[in-house]
Amino acid sequence: MSEGGTEESSGAVGLPSRRRKAVPMAQWPDAARASYWAFHADRRQSYMGFAYLQLGSDADTEEAVDAAFDAVMDKWNQMRQMEHAEAYAWAILKNRIRDQQRKRQRRPEPMDVAAFEAAVRDNADDPYDGLADAITLYSATRRLSERQRDLITLHYGLGYSTVEAAALLGLEEATVRSHLSQARRRLARLLRAEDADRADEGKKTS
């Protein structure tokens, strides 16, 4: 099966290069309708939880997720032939969240740093005591890759297992574990370095 094109965001499989007029659902084969609604039922709660952490508003979250599923519906018959349909759908969701953030003039970053704090605490190989303040942590998280930020939000913020997170993003579980491990170590290093810099600044001004 072919992937059908590339998505401009997050490196995931995405929109086909040639746009085709969407076929109304009433004209779909029964199997296509059933598979779409099964996908909708399986993913909606997860998409809502992730979008809310980015948007912080029930209304904005519902609007973004509904727009994502509308786009998925338009492409569903093509998606059924894709090798990485889950990654394609995730890329659509991320784009609709960005659209909503731009619409509300919000910064494209998580509303709560708790997931990232938990990721640092969970880094058994390189623990870091005394987490930096929220502003410092936000700065550090922006230096992670987008995929790493997504996975930390899903795993630590929403409590998804690595298997569940892998299914949502269309990745292998081993890839998810690797990204999480790299993200935890990088966050710990960045926060320790920032803390050391602030300590040095304090010595210079004392």
PDB file of C-alpha atoms in Angstrom:
ATOM      1  CA  MET A   1       0.000   0.000   0.000  1.00  0.00           C
ATOM      2  CA  SER A   2       1.225   3.482  -0.772  1.00  0.00           C
ATOM      3  CA  GLU A   3       1.456   6.368   1.643  1.00  0.00           C
ATOM      4  CA  GLY A   4      -0.183   8.828  -0.707  1.00  0.00           C
ATOM      5  CA  GLY A   5       2.052  11.848  -0.055  1.00  0.00           C
ATOM      6  CA  THR A   6       3.719  13.774   2.718  1.00  0.00           C
ATOM      7  CA  GLU A   7       2.400  16.076   5.417  1.00  0.00           C
ATOM      8  CA  GLU A   8       4.086  19.412   5.890  1.00  0.00           C
ATOM      9  CA  SER A   9       3.976  19.189   9.706  1.00  0.00           C
ATOM     10  CA  SER A  10       5.732  16.886  12.177  1.00  0.00           C
ATOM     11  CA  GLY A  11       7.271  14.641   9.535  1.00  0.00           C
ATOM     12  CA  ALA A  12       4.237  12.372   9.391  1.00  0.00           C
ATOM     13  CA  VAL A  13       2.516  10.919   6.378  1.00  0.00           C
ATOM     14  CA  GLY A  14      -0.025  13.443   5.220  1.00  0.00           C
ATOM     15  CA  LEU A  15      -2.058  15.049   2.552  1.00  0.00           C
ATOM     16  CA  PRO A  16      -1.960  13.599  -0.946  1.00  0.00           C
ATOM     17  CA  SER A  17      -0.264  15.814  -3.495  1.00  0.00           C
ATOM     18  CA  ARG A  18      -3.371  15.931  -5.704  1.00  0.00           C
ATOM     19  CA  ARG A  19      -6.664  17.007  -4.204  1.00  0.00           C
ATOM     20  CA  ARG A  20      -9.705  14.962  -5.132  1.00  0.00           C
ATOM     21  CA  LYS A  21     -13.301  15.930  -4.609  1.00  0.00           C
ATOM     22  CA  ALA A  22     -14.608  14.199  -1.495  1.00  0.00           C
ATOM     23  CA  VAL A  23     -17.220  11.526  -2.096  1.00  0.00           C
ATOM     24  CA  PRO A  24     -20.282  12.021   0.176  1.00  0.00           C
ATOM     25  CA  MET A  25     -20.474   9.376   2.894  1.00  0.00           C
ATOM     26  CA  ALA A  26     -23.906   8.312   1.633  1.00  0.00           C
ATOM     27  CA  GLN A  27     -22.150   7.017  -1.477  1.00  0.00           C
ATOM     28  CA  TRP A  28     -19.496   5.070   0.392  1.00  0.00           C
ATOM     29  CA  PRO A  29     -19.492   1.282   0.536  1.00  0.00           C
ATOM     30  CA  ASP A  30     -20.839  -0.089   3.806  1.00  0.00           C
ATOM     31  CA  ALA A  31     -17.367  -1.299   4.796  1.00  0.00           C
ATOM     32  CA  ALA A  32     -15.890   2.188   4.380  1.00  0.00           C
ATOM     33  CA  ARG A  33     -18.582   3.797   6.531  1.00  0.00           C
ATOM     34  CA  ALA A  34     -18.184   1.170   9.221  1.00  0.00           C
ATOM     35  CA  SER A  35     -14.401   1.526   9.285  1.00  0.00           C
ATOM     36  CA  TYR A  36     -14.584   5.331   9.500  1.00  0.00           C
ATOM     37  CA  TRP A  37     -17.003   5.314  12.436  1.00  0.00           C
ATOM     38  CA  ALA A  38     -14.913   2.645  14.166  1.00  0.00           C
ATOM     39  CA  PHE A  39     -11.858   4.879  13.777  1.00  0.00           C
ATOM     40  CA  HIS A  40     -13.840   7.877  15.038  1.00  0.00           C
ATOM     41  CA  ALA A  41     -15.037   5.992  18.120  1.00  0.00           C
ATOM     42  CA  ASP A  42     -11.562   4.658  18.847  1.00  0.00           C
ATOM     43  CA  ARG A  43      -9.710   7.970  18.480  1.00  0.00           C
ATOM     44  CA  ARG A  44     -12.060  10.771  19.523  1.00  0.00           C
ATOM     45  CA  GLN A  45     -11.495  10.627  23.281  1.00  0.00           C
ATOM     46  CA  SER A  46      -7.723  10.508  22.837  1.00  0.00           C
ATOM     47  CA  TYR A  47      -7.755  13.395  20.370  1.00  0.00           C
ATOM     48  CA  MET A  48      -9.937  15.452  22.703  1.00  0.00           C
ATOM     49  CA  GLY A  49      -7.608  14.878  25.654  1.00  0.00           C
ATOM     50  CA  PHE A  50      -4.490  15.792  23.701  1.00  0.00           C
ATOM     51  CA  ALA A  51      -6.078  18.859  22.081  1.00  0.00           C
ATOM     52  CA  TYR A  52      -7.331  20.157  25.419  1.00  0.00           C
ATOM     53  CA  LEU A  53      -3.805  20.169  26.842  1.00  0.00           C
ATOM     54  CA  GLN A  54      -2.763  22.336  23.901  1.00  0.00           C
ATOM     55  CA  LEU A  55      -5.785  24.653  23.834  1.00  0.00           C
ATOM     56  CA  GLY A  56      -7.123  24.794  27.403  1.00  0.00           C
ATOM     57  CA  SER A  57     -10.711  25.358  26.305  1.00  0.00           C
ATOM     58  CA  ASP A  58     -13.546  22.879  25.880  1.00  0.00           C
ATOM     59  CA  ALA A  59     -15.046  24.878  22.993  1.00  0.00           C
ATOM     60  CA  ASP A  60     -11.732  25.280  21.162  1.00  0.00           C
ATOM     61  CA  THR A  61     -10.890  21.630  21.727  1.00  0.00           C
ATOM     62  CA  GLU A  62     -14.179  20.408  20.308  1.00  0.00           C
ATOM     63  CA  GLU A  63     -13.899  22.738  17.317  1.00  0.00           C
ATOM     64  CA  ALA A  64     -10.361  21.579  16.505  1.00  0.00           C
ATOM     65  CA  VAL A  65     -11.148  17.883  16.897  1.00  0.00           C
ATOM     66  CA  ASP A  66     -14.367  18.133  14.885  1.00  0.00           C
ATOM     67  CA  ALA A  67     -12.429  19.896  12.115  1.00  0.00           C
ATOM     68  CA  ALA A  68      -9.822  17.127  12.211  1.00  0.00           C
ATOM     69  CA  PHE A  69     -12.430  14.396  11.841  1.00  0.00           C
ATOM     70  CA  ASP A  70     -14.120  16.329   9.031  1.00  0.00           C
ATOM     71  CA  ALA A  71     -10.792  16.362   7.189  1.00  0.00           C
ATOM     72  CA  VAL A  72     -10.239  12.670   7.913  1.00  0.00           C
ATOM     73  CA  MET A  73     -13.730  11.927   6.576  1.00  0.00           C
ATOM     74  CA  ASP A  74     -12.959  13.791   3.353  1.00  0.00           C
ATOM     75  CA  LYS A  75      -9.844  11.655   2.831  1.00  0.00           C
ATOM     76  CA  TRP A  76     -11.041   8.404   4.360  1.00  0.00           C
ATOM     77  CA  ASN A  77     -11.305   6.405   1.157  1.00  0.00           C
ATOM     78  CA  GLN A  78      -7.741   7.380   0.281  1.00  0.00           C
ATOM     79  CA  MET A  79      -6.571   6.768   3.833  1.00  0.00           C
ATOM     80  CA  ARG A  80      -7.837   3.197   3.711  1.00  0.00           C
ATOM     81  CA  GLN A  81      -5.137   2.536   1.103  1.00  0.00           C
ATOM     82  CA  MET A  82      -2.342   4.212   3.076  1.00  0.00           C
ATOM     83  CA  GLU A  83       0.363   2.322   4.901  1.00  0.00           C
ATOM     84  CA  HIS A  84       0.529   4.964   7.646  1.00  0.00           C
ATOM     85  CA  ALA A  85      -3.055   6.147   8.021  1.00  0.00           C
ATOM     86  CA  GLU A  86      -2.731   6.638  11.788  1.00  0.00           C
ATOM     87  CA  ALA A  87       0.233   8.988  11.329  1.00  0.00           C
ATOM     88  CA  TYR A  88      -1.675  10.834   8.611  1.00  0.00           C
ATOM     89  CA  ALA A  89      -4.661  11.352  10.916  1.00  0.00           C
ATOM     90  CA  TRP A  90      -2.388  12.548  13.745  1.00  0.00           C
ATOM     91  CA  ALA A  91      -0.798  15.097  11.396  1.00  0.00           C
ATOM     92  CA  ILE A  92      -4.264  16.371  10.489  1.00  0.00           C
ATOM     93  CA  LEU A  93      -5.142  16.735  14.182  1.00  0.00           C
ATOM     94  CA  LYS A  94      -1.940  18.681  14.880  1.00  0.00           C
ATOM     95  CA  ASN A  95      -2.667  21.022  11.972  1.00  0.00           C
ATOM     96  CA  ARG A  96      -6.204  21.698  13.202  1.00  0.00           C
ATOM     97  CA  ILE A  97      -4.885  22.421  16.702  1.00  0.00           C
ATOM     98  CA  ARG A  98      -2.433  24.916  15.180  1.00  0.00           C
ATOM     99  CA  ASP A  99      -5.251  26.473  13.181  1.00  0.00           C
ATOM    100  CA  GLN A 100      -7.238  26.912  16.392  1.00  0.00           C
ATOM    101  CA  GLN A 101      -4.252  28.377  18.220  1.00  0.00           C
ATOM    102  CA  ARG A 102      -3.726  30.900  15.444  1.00  0.00           C
ATOM    103  CA  LYS A 103      -7.428  31.698  15.404  1.00  0.00           C
ATOM    104  CA  ARG A 104      -7.349  32.454  19.136  1.00  0.00           C
ATOM    105  CA  GLN A 105      -3.853  33.979  18.941  1.00  0.00           C
ATOM    106  CA  ARG A 106      -2.456  31.478  21.397  1.00  0.00           C
ATOM    107  CA  ARG A 107       1.104  30.291  21.674  1.00  0.00           C
ATOM    108  CA  PRO A 108       1.576  26.762  20.244  1.00  0.00           C
ATOM    109  CA  GLU A 109       2.774  25.064  23.412  1.00  0.00           C
ATOM    110  CA  PRO A 110       1.270  22.844  26.109  1.00  0.00           C
ATOM    111  CA  MET A 111      -0.841  24.644  28.718  1.00  0.00           C
ATOM    112  CA  ASP A 112       0.471  22.536  31.603  1.00  0.00           C
ATOM    113  CA  VAL A 113       4.075  21.582  32.379  1.00  0.00           C
ATOM    114  CA  ALA A 114       3.106  18.735  34.720  1.00  0.00           C
ATOM    115  CA  ALA A 115       3.747  16.076  32.062  1.00  0.00           C
ATOM    116  CA  PHE A 116       7.233  17.402  31.418  1.00  0.00           C
ATOM    117  CA  GLU A 117       7.999  17.626  35.139  1.00  0.00           C
ATOM    118  CA  ALA A 118       6.942  13.995  35.491  1.00  0.00           C
ATOM    119  CA  ALA A 119       9.168  13.017  32.576  1.00  0.00           C
ATOM    120  CA  VAL A 120      12.205  14.576  34.235  1.00  0.00           C
ATOM    121  CA  ARG A 121      11.439  12.934  37.603  1.00  0.00           C
ATOM    122  CA  ASP A 122      11.055   9.588  35.833  1.00  0.00           C
ATOM    123  CA  ASN A 123      14.510   9.793  34.308  1.00  0.00           C
ATOM    124  CA  ALA A 124      16.133   7.151  36.506  1.00  0.00           C
ATOM    125  CA  ASP A 125      19.448   7.223  34.626  1.00  0.00           C
ATOM    126  CA  ASP A 126      19.987  10.911  35.266  1.00  0.00           C
ATOM    127  CA  PRO A 127      17.665  12.208  38.001  1.00  0.00           C
ATOM    128  CA  TYR A 128      17.323  15.935  38.627  1.00  0.00           C
ATOM    129  CA  ASP A 129      16.183  17.298  41.972  1.00  0.00           C
ATOM    130  CA  GLY A 130      14.632  20.723  42.382  1.00  0.00           C
ATOM    131  CA  LEU A 131      12.887  21.282  39.069  1.00  0.00           C
ATOM    132  CA  ALA A 132      13.258  24.677  37.456  1.00  0.00           C
ATOM    133  CA  ASP A 133      10.313  27.040  37.365  1.00  0.00           C
ATOM    134  CA  ALA A 134       7.611  26.833  34.690  1.00  0.00           C
ATOM    135  CA  ILE A 135       9.153  29.467  32.422  1.00  0.00           C
ATOM    136  CA  THR A 136      12.460  27.617  32.319  1.00  0.00           C
ATOM    137  CA  LEU A 137      10.712  24.319  31.715  1.00  0.00           C
ATOM    138  CA  TYR A 138       8.685  25.765  28.826  1.00  0.00           C
ATOM    139  CA  SER A 139      11.920  27.000  27.274  1.00  0.00           C
ATOM    140  CA  ALA A 140      13.477  23.564  27.612  1.00  0.00           C
ATOM    141  CA  THR A 141      10.495  21.726  26.129  1.00  0.00           C
ATOM    142  CA  ARG A 142      10.618  23.873  22.994  1.00  0.00           C
ATOM    143  CA  ARG A 143      14.084  22.457  22.349  1.00  0.00           C
ATOM    144  CA  LEU A 144      12.672  18.944  22.131  1.00  0.00           C
ATOM    145  CA  SER A 145      11.427  17.615  18.832  1.00  0.00           C
ATOM    146  CA  GLU A 146       7.698  17.943  18.172  1.00  0.00           C
ATOM    147  CA  ARG A 147       7.296  14.186  18.297  1.00  0.00           C
ATOM    148  CA  GLN A 148       9.042  14.003  21.659  1.00  0.00           C
ATOM    149  CA  ARG A 149       6.747  16.710  23.041  1.00  0.00           C
ATOM    150  CA  ASP A 150       3.695  14.863  21.740  1.00  0.00           C
ATOM    151  CA  LEU A 151       4.785  11.598  23.296  1.00  0.00           C
ATOM    152  CA  ILE A 152       5.564  13.143  26.678  1.00  0.00           C
ATOM    153  CA  THR A 153       2.117  14.772  26.657  1.00  0.00           C
ATOM    154  CA  LEU A 154       0.432  11.478  25.780  1.00  0.00           C
ATOM    155  CA  HIS A 155       2.460   9.273  28.122  1.00  0.00           C
ATOM    156  CA  TYR A 156       2.920  11.503  31.172  1.00  0.00           C
ATOM    157  CA  GLY A 157       0.125  14.029  30.718  1.00  0.00           C
ATOM    158  CA  LEU A 158      -2.665  11.672  29.637  1.00  0.00           C
ATOM    159  CA  GLY A 159      -1.354   8.387  31.015  1.00  0.00           C
ATOM    160  CA  TYR A 160      -1.209   6.433  27.762  1.00  0.00           C
ATOM    161  CA  SER A 161       1.003   3.377  27.675  1.00  0.00           C
ATOM    162  CA  THR A 162       3.775   3.226  25.100  1.00  0.00           C
ATOM    163  CA  VAL A 163       1.664   0.725  23.151  1.00  0.00           C
ATOM    164  CA  GLU A 164      -1.337   3.082  23.110  1.00  0.00           C
ATOM    165  CA  ALA A 165       0.791   6.104  22.183  1.00  0.00           C
ATOM    166  CA  ALA A 166       2.403   4.134  19.367  1.00  0.00           C
ATOM    167  CA  ALA A 167      -1.013   3.201  17.975  1.00  0.00           C
ATOM    168  CA  LEU A 168      -2.195   6.821  18.039  1.00  0.00           C
ATOM    169  CA  LEU A 169       0.848   8.155  16.194  1.00  0.00           C
ATOM    170  CA  GLY A 170       1.306   5.199  13.875  1.00  0.00           C
ATOM    171  CA  LEU A 171       4.739   4.287  15.286  1.00  0.00           C
ATOM    172  CA  GLU A 172       6.452   1.159  16.522  1.00  0.00           C
ATOM    173  CA  GLU A 173       6.411   0.798  20.304  1.00  0.00           C
ATOM    174  CA  ALA A 174      10.215   0.582  20.344  1.00  0.00           C
ATOM    175  CA  THR A 175      10.355   3.940  18.565  1.00  0.00           C
ATOM    176  CA  VAL A 176       8.077   5.480  21.196  1.00  0.00           C
ATOM    177  CA  ARG A 177      10.212   4.133  24.040  1.00  0.00           C
ATOM    178  CA  SER A 178      13.337   5.482  22.370  1.00  0.00           C
ATOM    179  CA  HIS A 179      11.844   8.950  21.860  1.00  0.00           C
ATOM    180  CA  LEU A 180      10.640   9.101  25.466  1.00  0.00           C
ATOM    181  CA  SER A 181      14.010   8.039  26.819  1.00  0.00           C
ATOM    182  CA  GLN A 182      15.839  10.605  24.698  1.00  0.00           C
ATOM    183  CA  ALA A 183      13.379  13.341  25.693  1.00  0.00           C
ATOM    184  CA  ARG A 184      13.724  12.607  29.419  1.00  0.00           C
ATOM    185  CA  ARG A 185      17.497  12.713  29.274  1.00  0.00           C
ATOM    186  CA  ARG A 186      17.522  15.887  27.181  1.00  0.00           C
ATOM    187  CA  LEU A 187      15.099  17.672  29.498  1.00  0.00           C
ATOM    188  CA  ALA A 188      17.166  16.754  32.543  1.00  0.00           C
ATOM    189  CA  ARG A 189      20.362  18.021  30.894  1.00  0.00           C
ATOM    190  CA  LEU A 190      18.754  21.267  29.735  1.00  0.00           C
ATOM    191  CA  LEU A 191      17.264  22.003  33.150  1.00  0.00           C
ATOM    192  CA  ARG A 192      20.504  21.209  34.979  1.00  0.00           C
ATOM    193  CA  ALA A 193      22.431  23.463  32.614  1.00  0.00           C
ATOM    194  CA  GLU A 194      19.923  26.267  33.104  1.00  0.00           C
ATOM    195  CA  ASP A 195      20.103  25.869  36.865  1.00  0.00           C
ATOM    196  CA  ALA A 196      23.911  25.985  36.753  1.00  0.00           C
ATOM    197  CA  ASP A 197      23.801  29.135  34.616  1.00  0.00           C
ATOM    198  CA  ARG A 198      21.492  30.851  37.088  1.00  0.00           C
ATOM    199  CA  ALA A 199      23.734  29.821  39.977  1.00  0.00           C
ATOM    200  CA  ASP A 200      26.752  31.319  38.180  1.00  0.00           C
ATOM    201  CA  GLU A 201      24.846  34.520  37.556  1.00  0.00           C
ATOM    202  CA  GLY A 202      23.943  34.663  41.229  1.00  0.00           C
ATOM    203  CA  LYS A 203      27.594  34.362  42.239  1.00  0.00           C
ATOM    204  CA  LYS A 204      28.602  37.156  39.862  1.00  0.00           C
ATOM    205  CA  THR A 205      26.016  39.560  41.233  1.00  0.00           C
ATOM    206  CA  SER A 206      26.563  38.733  44.912  1.00  0.00           C
TER     207      SER A 206
END
